[in-house]
Coordinates of N, CA and C in Angstrom, one line a residue:
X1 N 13.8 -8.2 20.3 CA 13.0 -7.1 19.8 C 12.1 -7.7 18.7
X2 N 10.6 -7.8 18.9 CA 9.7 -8.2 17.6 C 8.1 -7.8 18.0
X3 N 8.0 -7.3 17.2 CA 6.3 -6.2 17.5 C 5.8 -7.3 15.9
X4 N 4.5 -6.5 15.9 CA 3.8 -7.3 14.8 C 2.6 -6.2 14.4
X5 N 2.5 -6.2 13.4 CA 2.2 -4.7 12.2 C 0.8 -5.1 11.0
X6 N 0.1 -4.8 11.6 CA -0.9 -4.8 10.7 C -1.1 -3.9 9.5
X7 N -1.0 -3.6 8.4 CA -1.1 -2.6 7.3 C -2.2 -2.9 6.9
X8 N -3.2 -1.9 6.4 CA -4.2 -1.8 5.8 C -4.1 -0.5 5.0
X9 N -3.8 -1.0 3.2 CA -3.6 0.2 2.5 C -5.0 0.4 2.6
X10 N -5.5 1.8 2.5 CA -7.0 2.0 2.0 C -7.2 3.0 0.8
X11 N -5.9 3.4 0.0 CA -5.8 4.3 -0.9 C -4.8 4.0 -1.7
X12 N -4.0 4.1 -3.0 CA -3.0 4.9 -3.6 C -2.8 5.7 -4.0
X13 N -2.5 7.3 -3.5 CA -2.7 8.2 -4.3 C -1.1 9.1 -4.6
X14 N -1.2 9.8 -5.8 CA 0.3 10.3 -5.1 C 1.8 9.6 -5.3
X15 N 1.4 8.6 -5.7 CA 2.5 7.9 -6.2 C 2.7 7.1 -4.5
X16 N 1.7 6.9 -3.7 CA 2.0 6.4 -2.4 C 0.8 6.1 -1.8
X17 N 1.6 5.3 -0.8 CA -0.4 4.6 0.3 C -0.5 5.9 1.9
X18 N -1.9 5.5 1.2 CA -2.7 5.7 2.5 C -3.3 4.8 2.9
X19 N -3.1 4.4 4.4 CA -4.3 4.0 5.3 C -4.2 3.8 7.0
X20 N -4.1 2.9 7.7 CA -3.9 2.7 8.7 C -2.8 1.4 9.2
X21 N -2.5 1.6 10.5 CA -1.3 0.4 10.9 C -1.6 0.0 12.0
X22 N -1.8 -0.7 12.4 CA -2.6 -1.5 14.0 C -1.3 -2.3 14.7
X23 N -0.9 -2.1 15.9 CA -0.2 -2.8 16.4 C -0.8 -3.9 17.4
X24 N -0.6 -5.3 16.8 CA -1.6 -6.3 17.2 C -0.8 -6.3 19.1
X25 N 0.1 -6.2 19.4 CA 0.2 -7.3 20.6 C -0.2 -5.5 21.4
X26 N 0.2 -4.2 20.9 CA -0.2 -3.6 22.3 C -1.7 -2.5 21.4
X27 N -2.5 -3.1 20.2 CA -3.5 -2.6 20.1 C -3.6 -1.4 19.9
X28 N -2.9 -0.7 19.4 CA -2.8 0.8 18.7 C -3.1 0.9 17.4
X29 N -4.2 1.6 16.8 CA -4.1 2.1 15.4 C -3.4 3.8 15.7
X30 N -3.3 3.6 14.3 CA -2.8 5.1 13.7 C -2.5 4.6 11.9
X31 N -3.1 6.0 12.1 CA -3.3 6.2 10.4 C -2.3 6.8 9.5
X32 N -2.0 6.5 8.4 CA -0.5 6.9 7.7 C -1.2 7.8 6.5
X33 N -0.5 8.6 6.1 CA -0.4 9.7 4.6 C 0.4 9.2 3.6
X34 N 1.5 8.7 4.0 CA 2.2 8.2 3.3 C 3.2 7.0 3.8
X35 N 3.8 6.3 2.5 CA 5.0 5.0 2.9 C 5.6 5.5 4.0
X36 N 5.9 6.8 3.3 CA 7.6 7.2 4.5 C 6.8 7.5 5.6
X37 N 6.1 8.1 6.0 CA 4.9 8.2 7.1 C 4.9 7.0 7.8
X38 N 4.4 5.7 7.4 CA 4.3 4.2 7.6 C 5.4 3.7 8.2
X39 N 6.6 3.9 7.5 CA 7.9 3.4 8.0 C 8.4 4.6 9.3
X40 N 8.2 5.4 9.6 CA 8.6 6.3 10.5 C 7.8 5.8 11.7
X41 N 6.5 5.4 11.5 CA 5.9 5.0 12.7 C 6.3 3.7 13.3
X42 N 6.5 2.7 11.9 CA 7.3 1.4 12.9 C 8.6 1.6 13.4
X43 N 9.5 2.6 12.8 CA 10.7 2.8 13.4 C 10.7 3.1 14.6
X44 N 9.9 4.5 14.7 CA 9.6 5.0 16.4 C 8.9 3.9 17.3
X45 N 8.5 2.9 16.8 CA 7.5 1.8 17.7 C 8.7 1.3 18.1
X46 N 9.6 0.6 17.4 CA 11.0 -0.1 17.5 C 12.0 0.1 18.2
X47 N 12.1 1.3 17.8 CA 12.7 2.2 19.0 C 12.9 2.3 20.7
X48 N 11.5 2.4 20.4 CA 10.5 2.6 21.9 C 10.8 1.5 22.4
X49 N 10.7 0.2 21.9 CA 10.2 -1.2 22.1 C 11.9 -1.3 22.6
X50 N 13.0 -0.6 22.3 CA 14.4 -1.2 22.5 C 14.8 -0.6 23.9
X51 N 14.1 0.9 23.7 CA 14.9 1.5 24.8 C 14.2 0.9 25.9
X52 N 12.6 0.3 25.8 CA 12.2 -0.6 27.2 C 13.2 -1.4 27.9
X53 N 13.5 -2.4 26.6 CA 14.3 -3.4 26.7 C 15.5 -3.5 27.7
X54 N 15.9 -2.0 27.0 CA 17.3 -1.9 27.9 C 17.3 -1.1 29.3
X55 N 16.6 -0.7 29.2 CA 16.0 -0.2 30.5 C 15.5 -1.4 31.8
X56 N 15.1 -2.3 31.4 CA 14.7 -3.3 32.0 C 16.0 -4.4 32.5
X57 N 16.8 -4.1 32.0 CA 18.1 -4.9 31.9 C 19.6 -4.2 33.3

């Protein structure tokens, strides 16, 4: 399992970032509000990315 994560803060407000996250190998942006926001989205990518895996198997 290994994806690759582009961050682009474009803010700090809030005691936290905003900006966008680009997934380089399958080309997806999406935009975050916040860290915990940020980290939820690569979790669910990771996720996704495992249960392919095993599915494939």
């Amino acid at each position: 399992m290994r994806e690759t994560f582009v961050v682009q803060v474009i803010s700090a407000q809030n005691a936290t970032w905003q900006g966008v996250v680009t997934w380089a190998e399958g080309k997806r942006k999406q935009p975050f509000r916040s860290a915990l926001e940020l980290l939820k989205l690569i979790d669910s990518s990771l996720e996704e990315q495992s249960a392919d895996e095993t599915q494939e198997e």
